[in-house]
mmCIF file of N, CA and C in Angstrom:
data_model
loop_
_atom_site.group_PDB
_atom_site.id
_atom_site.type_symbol
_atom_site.label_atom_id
_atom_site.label_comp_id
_atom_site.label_asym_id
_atom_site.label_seq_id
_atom_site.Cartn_x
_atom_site.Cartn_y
_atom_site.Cartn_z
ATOM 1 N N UNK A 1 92.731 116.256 97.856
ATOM 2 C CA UNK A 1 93.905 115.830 98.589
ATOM 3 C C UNK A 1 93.564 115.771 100.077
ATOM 4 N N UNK A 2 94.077 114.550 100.621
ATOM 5 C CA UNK A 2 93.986 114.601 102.006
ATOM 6 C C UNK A 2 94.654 115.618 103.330
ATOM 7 N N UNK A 3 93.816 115.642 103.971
ATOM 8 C CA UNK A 3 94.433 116.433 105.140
ATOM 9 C C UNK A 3 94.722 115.714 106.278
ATOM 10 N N UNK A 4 96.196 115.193 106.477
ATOM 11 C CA UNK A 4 96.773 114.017 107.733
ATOM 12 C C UNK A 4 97.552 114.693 108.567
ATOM 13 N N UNK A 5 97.638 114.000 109.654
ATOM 14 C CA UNK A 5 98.169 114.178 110.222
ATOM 15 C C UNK A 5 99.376 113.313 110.557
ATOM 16 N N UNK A 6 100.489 113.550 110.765
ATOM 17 C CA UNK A 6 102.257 112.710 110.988
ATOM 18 C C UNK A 6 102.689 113.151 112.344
ATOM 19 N N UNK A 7 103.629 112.018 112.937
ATOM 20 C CA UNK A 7 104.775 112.255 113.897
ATOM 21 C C UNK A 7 105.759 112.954 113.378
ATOM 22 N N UNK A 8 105.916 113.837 113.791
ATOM 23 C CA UNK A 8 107.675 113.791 113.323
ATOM 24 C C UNK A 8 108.399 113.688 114.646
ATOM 25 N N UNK A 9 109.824 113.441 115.127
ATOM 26 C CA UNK A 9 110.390 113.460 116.122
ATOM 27 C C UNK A 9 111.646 114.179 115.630
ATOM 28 N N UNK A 10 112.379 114.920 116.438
ATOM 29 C CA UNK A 10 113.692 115.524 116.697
ATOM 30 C C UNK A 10 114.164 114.327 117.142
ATOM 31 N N UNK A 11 115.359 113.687 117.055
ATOM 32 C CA UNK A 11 116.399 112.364 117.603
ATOM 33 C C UNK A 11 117.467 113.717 118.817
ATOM 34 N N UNK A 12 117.876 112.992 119.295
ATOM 35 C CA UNK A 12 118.690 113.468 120.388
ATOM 36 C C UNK A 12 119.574 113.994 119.692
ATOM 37 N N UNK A 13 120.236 114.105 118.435
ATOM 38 C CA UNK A 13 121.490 114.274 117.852
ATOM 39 C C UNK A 13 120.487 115.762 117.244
ATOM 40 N N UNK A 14 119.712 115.810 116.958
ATOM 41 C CA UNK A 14 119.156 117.083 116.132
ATOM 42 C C UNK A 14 118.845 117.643 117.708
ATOM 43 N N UNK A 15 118.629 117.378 118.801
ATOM 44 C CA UNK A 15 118.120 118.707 119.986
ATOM 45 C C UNK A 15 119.781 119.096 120.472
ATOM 46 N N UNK A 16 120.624 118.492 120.745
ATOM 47 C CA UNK A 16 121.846 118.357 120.837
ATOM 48 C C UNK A 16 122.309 119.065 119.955
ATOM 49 N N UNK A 17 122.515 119.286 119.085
ATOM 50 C CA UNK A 17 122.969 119.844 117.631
ATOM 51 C C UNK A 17 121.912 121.666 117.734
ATOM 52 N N UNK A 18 121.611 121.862 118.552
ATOM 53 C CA UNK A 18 120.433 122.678 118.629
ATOM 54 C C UNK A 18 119.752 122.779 117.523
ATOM 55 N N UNK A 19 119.098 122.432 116.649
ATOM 56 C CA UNK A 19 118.297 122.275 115.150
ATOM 57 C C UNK A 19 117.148 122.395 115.264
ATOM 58 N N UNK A 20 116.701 122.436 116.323
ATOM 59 C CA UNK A 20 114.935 121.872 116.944
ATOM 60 C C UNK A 20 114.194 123.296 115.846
ATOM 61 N N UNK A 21 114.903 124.504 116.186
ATOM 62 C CA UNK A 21 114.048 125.409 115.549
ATOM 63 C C UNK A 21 114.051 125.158 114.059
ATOM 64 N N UNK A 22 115.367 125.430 113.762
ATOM 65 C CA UNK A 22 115.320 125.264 112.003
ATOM 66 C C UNK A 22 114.527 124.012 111.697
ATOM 67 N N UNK A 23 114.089 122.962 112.831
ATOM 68 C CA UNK A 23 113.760 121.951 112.143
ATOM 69 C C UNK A 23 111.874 122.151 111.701
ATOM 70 N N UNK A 24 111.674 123.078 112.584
ATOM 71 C CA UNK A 24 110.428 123.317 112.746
ATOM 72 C C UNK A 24 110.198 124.580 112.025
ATOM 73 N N UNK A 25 110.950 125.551 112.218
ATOM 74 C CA UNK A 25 110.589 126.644 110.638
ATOM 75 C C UNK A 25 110.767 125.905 109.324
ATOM 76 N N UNK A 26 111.398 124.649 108.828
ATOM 77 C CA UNK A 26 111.075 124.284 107.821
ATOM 78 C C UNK A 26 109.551 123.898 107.521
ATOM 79 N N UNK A 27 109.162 122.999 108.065
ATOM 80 C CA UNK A 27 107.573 122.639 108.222
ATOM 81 C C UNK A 27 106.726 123.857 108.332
ATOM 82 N N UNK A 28 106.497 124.879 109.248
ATOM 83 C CA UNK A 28 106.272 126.204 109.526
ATOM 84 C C UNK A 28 106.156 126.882 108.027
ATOM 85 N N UNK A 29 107.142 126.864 107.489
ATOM 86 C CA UNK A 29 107.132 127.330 106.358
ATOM 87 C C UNK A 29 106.826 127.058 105.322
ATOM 88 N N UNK A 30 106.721 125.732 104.982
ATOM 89 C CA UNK A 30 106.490 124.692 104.283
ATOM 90 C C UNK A 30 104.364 125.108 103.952
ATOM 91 N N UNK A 31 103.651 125.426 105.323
ATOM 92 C CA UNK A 31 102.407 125.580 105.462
ATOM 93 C C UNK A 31 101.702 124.595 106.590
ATOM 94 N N UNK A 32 102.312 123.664 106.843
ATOM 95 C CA UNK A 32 101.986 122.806 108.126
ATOM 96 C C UNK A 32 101.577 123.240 109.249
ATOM 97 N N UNK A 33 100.461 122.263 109.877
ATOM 98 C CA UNK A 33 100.407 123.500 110.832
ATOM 99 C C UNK A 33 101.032 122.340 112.336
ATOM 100 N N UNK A 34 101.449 123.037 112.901
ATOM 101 C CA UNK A 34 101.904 122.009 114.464
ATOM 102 C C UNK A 34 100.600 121.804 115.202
ATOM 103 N N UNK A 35 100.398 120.771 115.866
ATOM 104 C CA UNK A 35 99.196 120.689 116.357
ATOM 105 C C UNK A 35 99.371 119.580 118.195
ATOM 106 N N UNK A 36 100.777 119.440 118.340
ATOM 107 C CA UNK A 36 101.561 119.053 118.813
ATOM 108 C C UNK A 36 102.663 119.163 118.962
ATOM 109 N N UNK A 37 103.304 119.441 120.432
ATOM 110 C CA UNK A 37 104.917 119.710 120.634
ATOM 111 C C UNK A 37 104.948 119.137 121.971
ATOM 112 N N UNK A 38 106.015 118.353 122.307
ATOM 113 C CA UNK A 38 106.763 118.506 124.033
ATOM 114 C C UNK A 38 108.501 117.788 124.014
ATOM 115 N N UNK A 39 108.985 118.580 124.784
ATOM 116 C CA UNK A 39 110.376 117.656 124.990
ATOM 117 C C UNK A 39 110.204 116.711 125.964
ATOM 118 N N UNK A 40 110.950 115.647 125.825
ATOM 119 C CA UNK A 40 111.217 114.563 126.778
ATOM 120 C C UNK A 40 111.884 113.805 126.399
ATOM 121 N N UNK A 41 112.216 113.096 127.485
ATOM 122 C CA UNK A 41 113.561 111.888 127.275
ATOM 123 C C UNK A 41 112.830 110.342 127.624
ATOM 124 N N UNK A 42 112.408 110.112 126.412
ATOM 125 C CA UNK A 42 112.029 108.217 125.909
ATOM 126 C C UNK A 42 112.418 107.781 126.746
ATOM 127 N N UNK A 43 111.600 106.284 127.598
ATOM 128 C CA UNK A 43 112.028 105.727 128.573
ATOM 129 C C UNK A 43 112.012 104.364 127.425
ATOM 130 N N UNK A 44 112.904 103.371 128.175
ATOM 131 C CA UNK A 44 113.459 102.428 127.307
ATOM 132 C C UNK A 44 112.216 101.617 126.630
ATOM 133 N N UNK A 45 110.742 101.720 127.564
ATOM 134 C CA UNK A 45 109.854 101.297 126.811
ATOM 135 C C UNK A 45 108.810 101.903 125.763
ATOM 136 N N UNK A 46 108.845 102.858 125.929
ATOM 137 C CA UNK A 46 108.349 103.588 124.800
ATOM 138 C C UNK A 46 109.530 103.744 123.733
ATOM 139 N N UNK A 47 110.696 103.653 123.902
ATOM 140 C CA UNK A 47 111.486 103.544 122.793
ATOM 141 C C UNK A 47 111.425 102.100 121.998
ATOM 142 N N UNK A 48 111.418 101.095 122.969
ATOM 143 C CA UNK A 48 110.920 99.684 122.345
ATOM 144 C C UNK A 48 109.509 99.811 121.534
ATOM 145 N N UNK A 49 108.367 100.221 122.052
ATOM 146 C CA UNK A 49 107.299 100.304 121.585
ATOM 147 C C UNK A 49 107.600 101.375 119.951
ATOM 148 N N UNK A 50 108.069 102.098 119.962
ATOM 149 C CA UNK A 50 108.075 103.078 118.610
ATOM 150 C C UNK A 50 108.866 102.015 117.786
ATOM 151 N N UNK A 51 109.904 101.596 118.274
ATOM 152 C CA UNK A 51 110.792 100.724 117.066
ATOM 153 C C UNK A 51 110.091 99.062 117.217
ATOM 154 N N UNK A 52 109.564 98.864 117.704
ATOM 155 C CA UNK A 52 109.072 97.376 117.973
ATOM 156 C C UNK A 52 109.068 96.668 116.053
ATOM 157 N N UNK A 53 108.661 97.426 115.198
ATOM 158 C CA UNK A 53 108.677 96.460 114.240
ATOM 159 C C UNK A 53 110.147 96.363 113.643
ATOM 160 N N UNK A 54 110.919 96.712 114.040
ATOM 161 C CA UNK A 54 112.780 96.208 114.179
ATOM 162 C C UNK A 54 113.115 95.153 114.961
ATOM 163 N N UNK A 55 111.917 94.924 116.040
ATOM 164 C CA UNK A 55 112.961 94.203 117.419
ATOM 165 C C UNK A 55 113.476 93.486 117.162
ATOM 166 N N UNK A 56 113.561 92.563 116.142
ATOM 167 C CA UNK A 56 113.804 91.216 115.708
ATOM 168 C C UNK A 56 115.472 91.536 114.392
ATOM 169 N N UNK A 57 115.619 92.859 114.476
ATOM 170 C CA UNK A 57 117.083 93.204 113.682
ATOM 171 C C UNK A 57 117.978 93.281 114.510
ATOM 172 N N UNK A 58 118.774 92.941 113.935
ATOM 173 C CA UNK A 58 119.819 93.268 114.343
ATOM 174 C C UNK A 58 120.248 94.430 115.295
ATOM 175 N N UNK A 59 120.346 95.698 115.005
ATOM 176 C CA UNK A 59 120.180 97.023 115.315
ATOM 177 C C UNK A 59 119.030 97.454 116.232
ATOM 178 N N UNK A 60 118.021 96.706 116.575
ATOM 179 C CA UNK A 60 117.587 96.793 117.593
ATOM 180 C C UNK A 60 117.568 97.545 118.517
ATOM 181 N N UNK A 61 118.666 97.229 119.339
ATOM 182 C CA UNK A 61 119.130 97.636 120.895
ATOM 183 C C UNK A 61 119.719 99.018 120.758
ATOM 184 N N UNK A 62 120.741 99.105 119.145
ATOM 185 C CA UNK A 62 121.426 100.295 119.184
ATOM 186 C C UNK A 62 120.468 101.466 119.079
ATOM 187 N N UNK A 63 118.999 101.332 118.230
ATOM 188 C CA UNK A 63 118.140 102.290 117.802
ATOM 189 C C UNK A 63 117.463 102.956 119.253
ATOM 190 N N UNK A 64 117.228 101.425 119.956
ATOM 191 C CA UNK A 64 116.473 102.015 121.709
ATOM 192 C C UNK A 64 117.696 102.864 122.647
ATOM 193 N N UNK A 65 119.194 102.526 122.438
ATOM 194 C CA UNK A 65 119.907 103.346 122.843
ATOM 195 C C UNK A 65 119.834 104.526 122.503
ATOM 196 N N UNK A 66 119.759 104.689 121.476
ATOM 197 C CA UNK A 66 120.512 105.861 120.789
ATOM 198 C C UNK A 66 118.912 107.198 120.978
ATOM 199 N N UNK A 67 117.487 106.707 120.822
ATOM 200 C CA UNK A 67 116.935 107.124 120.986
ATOM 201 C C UNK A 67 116.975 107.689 122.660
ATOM 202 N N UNK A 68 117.038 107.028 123.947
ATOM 203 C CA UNK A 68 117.210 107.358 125.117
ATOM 204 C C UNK A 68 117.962 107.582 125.512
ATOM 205 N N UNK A 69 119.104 108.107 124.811
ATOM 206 C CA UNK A 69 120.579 108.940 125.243
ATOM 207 C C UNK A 69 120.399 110.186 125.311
ATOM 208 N N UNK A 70 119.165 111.012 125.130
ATOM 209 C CA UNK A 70 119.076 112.007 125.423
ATOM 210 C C UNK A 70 117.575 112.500 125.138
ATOM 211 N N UNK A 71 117.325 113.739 125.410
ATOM 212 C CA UNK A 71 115.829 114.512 125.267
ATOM 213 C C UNK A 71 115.603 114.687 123.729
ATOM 214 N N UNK A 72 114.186 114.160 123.538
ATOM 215 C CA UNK A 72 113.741 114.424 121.785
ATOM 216 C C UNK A 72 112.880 115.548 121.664
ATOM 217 N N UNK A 73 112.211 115.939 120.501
ATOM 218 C CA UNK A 73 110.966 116.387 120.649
ATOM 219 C C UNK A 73 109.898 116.042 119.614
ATOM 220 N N UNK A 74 108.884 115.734 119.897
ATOM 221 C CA UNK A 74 108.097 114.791 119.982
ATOM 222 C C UNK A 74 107.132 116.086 119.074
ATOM 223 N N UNK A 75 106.892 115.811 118.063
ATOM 224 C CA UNK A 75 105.794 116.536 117.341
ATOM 225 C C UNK A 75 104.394 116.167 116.447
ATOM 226 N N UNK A 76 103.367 116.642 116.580
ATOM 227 C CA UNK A 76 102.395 116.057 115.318
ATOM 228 C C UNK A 76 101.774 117.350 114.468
ATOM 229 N N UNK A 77 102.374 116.895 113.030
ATOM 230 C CA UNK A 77 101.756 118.262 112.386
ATOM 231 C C UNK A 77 101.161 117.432 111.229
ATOM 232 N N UNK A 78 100.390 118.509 110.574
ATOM 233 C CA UNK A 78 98.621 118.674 109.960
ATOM 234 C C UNK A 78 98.858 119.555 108.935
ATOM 235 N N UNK A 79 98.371 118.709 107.635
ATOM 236 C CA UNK A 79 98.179 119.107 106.683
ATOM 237 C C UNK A 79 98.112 118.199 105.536
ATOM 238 N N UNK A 80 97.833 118.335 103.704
ATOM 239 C CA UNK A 80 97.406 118.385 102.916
ATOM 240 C C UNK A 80 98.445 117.202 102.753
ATOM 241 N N UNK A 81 98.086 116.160 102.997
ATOM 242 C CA UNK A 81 99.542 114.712 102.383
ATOM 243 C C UNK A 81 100.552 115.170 103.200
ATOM 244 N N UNK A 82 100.316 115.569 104.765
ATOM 245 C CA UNK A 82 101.131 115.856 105.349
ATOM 246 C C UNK A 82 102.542 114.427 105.610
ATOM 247 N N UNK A 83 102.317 113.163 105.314
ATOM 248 C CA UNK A 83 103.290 112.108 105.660
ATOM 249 C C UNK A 83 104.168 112.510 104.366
ATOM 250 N N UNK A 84 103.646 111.873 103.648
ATOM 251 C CA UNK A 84 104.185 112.033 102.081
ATOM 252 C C UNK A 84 105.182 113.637 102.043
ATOM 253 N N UNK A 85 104.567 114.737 102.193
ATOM 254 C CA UNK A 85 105.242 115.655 102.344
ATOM 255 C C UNK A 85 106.535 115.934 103.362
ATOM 256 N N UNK A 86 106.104 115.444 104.590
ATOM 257 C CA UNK A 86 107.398 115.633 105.153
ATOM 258 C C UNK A 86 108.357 114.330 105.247
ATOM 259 N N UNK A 87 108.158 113.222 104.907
ATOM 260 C CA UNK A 87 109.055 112.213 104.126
ATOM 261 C C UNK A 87 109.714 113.207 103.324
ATOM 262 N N UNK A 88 109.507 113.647 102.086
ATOM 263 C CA UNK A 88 110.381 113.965 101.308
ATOM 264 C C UNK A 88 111.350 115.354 101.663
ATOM 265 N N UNK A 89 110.573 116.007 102.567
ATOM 266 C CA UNK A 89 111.263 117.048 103.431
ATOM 267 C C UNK A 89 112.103 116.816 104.297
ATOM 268 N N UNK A 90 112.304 115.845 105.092
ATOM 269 C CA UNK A 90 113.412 114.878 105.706
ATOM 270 C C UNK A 90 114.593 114.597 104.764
ATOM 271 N N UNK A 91 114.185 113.924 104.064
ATOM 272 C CA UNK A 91 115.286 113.507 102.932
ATOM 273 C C UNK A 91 115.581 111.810 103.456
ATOM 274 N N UNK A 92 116.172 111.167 102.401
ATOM 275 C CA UNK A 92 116.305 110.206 102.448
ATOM 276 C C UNK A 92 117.567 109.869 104.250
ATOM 277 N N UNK A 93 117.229 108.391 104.065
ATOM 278 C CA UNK A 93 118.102 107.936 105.694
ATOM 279 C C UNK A 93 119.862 107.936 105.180
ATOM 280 N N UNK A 94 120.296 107.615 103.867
ATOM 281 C CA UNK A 94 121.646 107.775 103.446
ATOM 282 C C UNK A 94 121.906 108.890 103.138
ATOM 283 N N UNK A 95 122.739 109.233 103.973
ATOM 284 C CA UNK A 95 123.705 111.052 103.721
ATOM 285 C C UNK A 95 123.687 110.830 102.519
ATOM 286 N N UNK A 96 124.290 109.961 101.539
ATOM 287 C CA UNK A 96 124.918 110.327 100.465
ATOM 288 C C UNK A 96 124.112 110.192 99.068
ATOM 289 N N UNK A 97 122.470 109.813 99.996
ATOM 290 C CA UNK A 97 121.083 109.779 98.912
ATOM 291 C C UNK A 97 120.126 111.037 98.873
ATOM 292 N N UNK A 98 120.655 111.431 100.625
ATOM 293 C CA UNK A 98 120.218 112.399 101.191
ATOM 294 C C UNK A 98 120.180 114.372 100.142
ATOM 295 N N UNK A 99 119.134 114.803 99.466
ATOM 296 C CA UNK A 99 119.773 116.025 98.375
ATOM 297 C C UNK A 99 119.682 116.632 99.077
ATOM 298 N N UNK A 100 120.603 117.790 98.969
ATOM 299 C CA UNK A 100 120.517 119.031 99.320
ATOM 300 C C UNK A 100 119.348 120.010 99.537
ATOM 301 N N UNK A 101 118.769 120.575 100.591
ATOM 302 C CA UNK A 101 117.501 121.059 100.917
ATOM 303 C C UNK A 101 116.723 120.346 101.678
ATOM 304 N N UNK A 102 117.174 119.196 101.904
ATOM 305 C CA UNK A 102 116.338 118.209 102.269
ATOM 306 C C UNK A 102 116.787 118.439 103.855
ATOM 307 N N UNK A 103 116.172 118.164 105.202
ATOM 308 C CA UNK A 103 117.160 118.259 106.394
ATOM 309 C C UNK A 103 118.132 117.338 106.457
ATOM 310 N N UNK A 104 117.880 116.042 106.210
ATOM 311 C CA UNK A 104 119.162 115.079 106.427
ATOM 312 C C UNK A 104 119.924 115.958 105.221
ATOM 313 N N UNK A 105 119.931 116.049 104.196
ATOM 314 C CA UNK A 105 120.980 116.427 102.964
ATOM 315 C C UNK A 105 121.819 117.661 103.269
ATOM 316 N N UNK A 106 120.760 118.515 104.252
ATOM 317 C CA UNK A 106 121.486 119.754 104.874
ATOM 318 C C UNK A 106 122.327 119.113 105.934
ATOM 319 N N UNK A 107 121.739 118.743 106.577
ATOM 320 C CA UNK A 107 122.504 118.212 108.032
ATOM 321 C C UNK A 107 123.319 116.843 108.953
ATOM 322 N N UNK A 108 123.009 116.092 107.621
ATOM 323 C CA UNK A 108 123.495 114.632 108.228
ATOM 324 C C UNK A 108 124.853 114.492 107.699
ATOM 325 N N UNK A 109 125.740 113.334 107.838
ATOM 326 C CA UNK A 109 126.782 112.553 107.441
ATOM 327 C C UNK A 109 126.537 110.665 107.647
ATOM 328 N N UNK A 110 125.989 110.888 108.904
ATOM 329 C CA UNK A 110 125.504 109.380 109.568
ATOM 330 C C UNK A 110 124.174 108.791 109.009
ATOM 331 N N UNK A 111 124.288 107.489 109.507
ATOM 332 C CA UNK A 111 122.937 106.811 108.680
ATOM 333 C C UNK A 111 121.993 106.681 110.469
ATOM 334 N N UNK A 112 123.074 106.689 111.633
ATOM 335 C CA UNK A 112 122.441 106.312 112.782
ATOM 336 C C UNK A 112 122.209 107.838 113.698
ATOM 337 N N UNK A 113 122.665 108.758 113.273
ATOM 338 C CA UNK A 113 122.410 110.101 113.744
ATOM 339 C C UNK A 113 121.977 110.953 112.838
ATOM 340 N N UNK A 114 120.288 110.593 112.671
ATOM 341 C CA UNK A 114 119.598 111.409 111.351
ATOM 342 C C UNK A 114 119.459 112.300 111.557
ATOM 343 N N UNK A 115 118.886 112.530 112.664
ATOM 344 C CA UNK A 115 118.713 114.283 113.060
ATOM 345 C C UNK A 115 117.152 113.690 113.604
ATOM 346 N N UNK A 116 116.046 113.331 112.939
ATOM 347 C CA UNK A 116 114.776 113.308 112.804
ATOM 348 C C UNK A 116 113.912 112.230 112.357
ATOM 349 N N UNK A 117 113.214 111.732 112.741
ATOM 350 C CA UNK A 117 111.732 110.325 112.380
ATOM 351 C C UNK A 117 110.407 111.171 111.847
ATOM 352 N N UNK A 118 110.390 110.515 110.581
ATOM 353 C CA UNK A 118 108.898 111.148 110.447
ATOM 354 C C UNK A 118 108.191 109.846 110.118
ATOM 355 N N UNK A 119 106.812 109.662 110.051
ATOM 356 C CA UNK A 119 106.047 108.438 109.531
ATOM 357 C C UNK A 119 106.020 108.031 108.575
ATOM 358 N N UNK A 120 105.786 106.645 108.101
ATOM 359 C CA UNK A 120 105.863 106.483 106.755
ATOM 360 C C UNK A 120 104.841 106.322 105.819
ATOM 361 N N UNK A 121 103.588 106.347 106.836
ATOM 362 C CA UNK A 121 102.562 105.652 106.515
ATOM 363 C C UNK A 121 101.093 106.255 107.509
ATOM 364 N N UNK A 122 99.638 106.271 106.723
ATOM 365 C CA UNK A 122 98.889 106.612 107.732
ATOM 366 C C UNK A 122 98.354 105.755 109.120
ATOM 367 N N UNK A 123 98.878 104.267 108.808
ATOM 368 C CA UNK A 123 98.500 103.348 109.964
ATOM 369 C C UNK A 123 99.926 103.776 111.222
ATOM 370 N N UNK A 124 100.986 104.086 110.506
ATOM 371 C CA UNK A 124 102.121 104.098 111.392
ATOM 372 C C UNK A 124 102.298 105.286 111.947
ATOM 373 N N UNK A 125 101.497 106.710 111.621
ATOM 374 C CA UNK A 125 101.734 107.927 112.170
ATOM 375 C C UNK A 125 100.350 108.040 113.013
ATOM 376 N N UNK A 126 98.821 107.418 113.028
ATOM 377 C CA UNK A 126 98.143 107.018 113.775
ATOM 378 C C UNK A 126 98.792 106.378 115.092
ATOM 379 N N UNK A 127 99.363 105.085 115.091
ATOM 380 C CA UNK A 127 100.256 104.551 116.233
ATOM 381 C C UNK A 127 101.082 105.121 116.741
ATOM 382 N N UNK A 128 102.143 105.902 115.842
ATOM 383 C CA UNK A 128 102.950 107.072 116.649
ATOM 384 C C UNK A 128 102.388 107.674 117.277
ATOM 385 N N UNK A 129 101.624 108.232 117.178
ATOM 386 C CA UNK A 129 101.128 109.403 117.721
ATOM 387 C C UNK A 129 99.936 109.308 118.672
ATOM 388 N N UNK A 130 99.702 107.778 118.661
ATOM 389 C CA UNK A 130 98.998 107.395 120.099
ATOM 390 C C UNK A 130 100.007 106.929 121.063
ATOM 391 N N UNK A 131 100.907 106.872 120.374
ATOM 392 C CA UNK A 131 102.363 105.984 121.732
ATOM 393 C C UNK A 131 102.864 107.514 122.124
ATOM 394 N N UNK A 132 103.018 108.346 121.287
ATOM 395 C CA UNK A 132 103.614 109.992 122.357
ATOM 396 C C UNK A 132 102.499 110.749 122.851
ATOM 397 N N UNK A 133 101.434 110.641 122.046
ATOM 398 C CA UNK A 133 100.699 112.336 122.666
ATOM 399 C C UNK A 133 99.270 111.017 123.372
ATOM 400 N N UNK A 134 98.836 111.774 124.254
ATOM 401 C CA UNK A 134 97.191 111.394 124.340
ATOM 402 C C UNK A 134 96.595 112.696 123.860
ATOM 403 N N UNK A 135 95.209 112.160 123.552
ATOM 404 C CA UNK A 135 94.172 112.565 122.686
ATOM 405 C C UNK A 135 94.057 114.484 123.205
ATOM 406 N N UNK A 136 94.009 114.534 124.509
ATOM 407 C CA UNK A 136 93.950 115.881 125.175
ATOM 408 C C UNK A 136 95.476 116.751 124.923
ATOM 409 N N UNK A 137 96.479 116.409 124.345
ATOM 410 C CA UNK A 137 97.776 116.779 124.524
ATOM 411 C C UNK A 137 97.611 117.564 122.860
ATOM 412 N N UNK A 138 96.373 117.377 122.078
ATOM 413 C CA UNK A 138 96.765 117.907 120.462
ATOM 414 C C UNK A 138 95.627 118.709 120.354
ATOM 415 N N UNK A 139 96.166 119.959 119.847
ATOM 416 C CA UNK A 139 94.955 120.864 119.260
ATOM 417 C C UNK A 139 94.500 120.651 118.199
#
């Protein structure tokens, strides 16, 4: 089994919501290891750049809002099918697909205030994670 590495992000509605910890003792606990952390508040182009393969939806503009309405936190953690794993540890994007245990299933209602972004893919958590961290910023 592979050992990858993923983005995950806190959304403004999960640092707001104060969740940041529980969001990170889940993973923590889970066996993941963090290998990356910082807060900050997305400037409208790095929020374009993370959603860029949307630009062309509809929803667009609301996703670059909603991301720069407030401070995220910006994470990369490491481990064994680490994407795959914390995909399913997220839980699905519909509250009402969303199971129980899952963080959205614990914590959501909204489809546009998830709480959290994780990668979906190893080409797309590579790119994440060159658009937040540089190379010196990860242990």
């Amino acid at each position: 089994m592979p050992v990858e590495r993923t983005y995950i992000m806190v959304k403004p509605d999960g640092v707001e919501r104060r969740l940041v910890g529980e969001i990170i003792r889940r993973f923590e606990t889970r066996g993941l290891k963090l290998v990356g952390l910082k807060l900050l508040q997305p400037s409208t182009e790095l929020a374009e750049a993370h959603y860029a393969v949307h630009r062309e939806r509809p929803f667009f503009g609301e996703l670059v809002q909603f991301i720069t309405s407030g401070p995220v936190v910006a994470m990369v953690w490491e481990g064994t099918d680490a994407i795959k794993l914390c995909r399913n540890m997220i839980g699905a994007l519909k509250p009402l697909e969303a199971i129980p245990g899952t963080i959205r299933g614990d914590f959501t209602t909204e489809v546009q205030t998830n709480l959290v972004h994780g990668s979906d893919a190893p080409e797309t958590a590579a790119n994440e994670i060159g658009l937040w961290f540089s190379p010196g910023e990860l242990i």
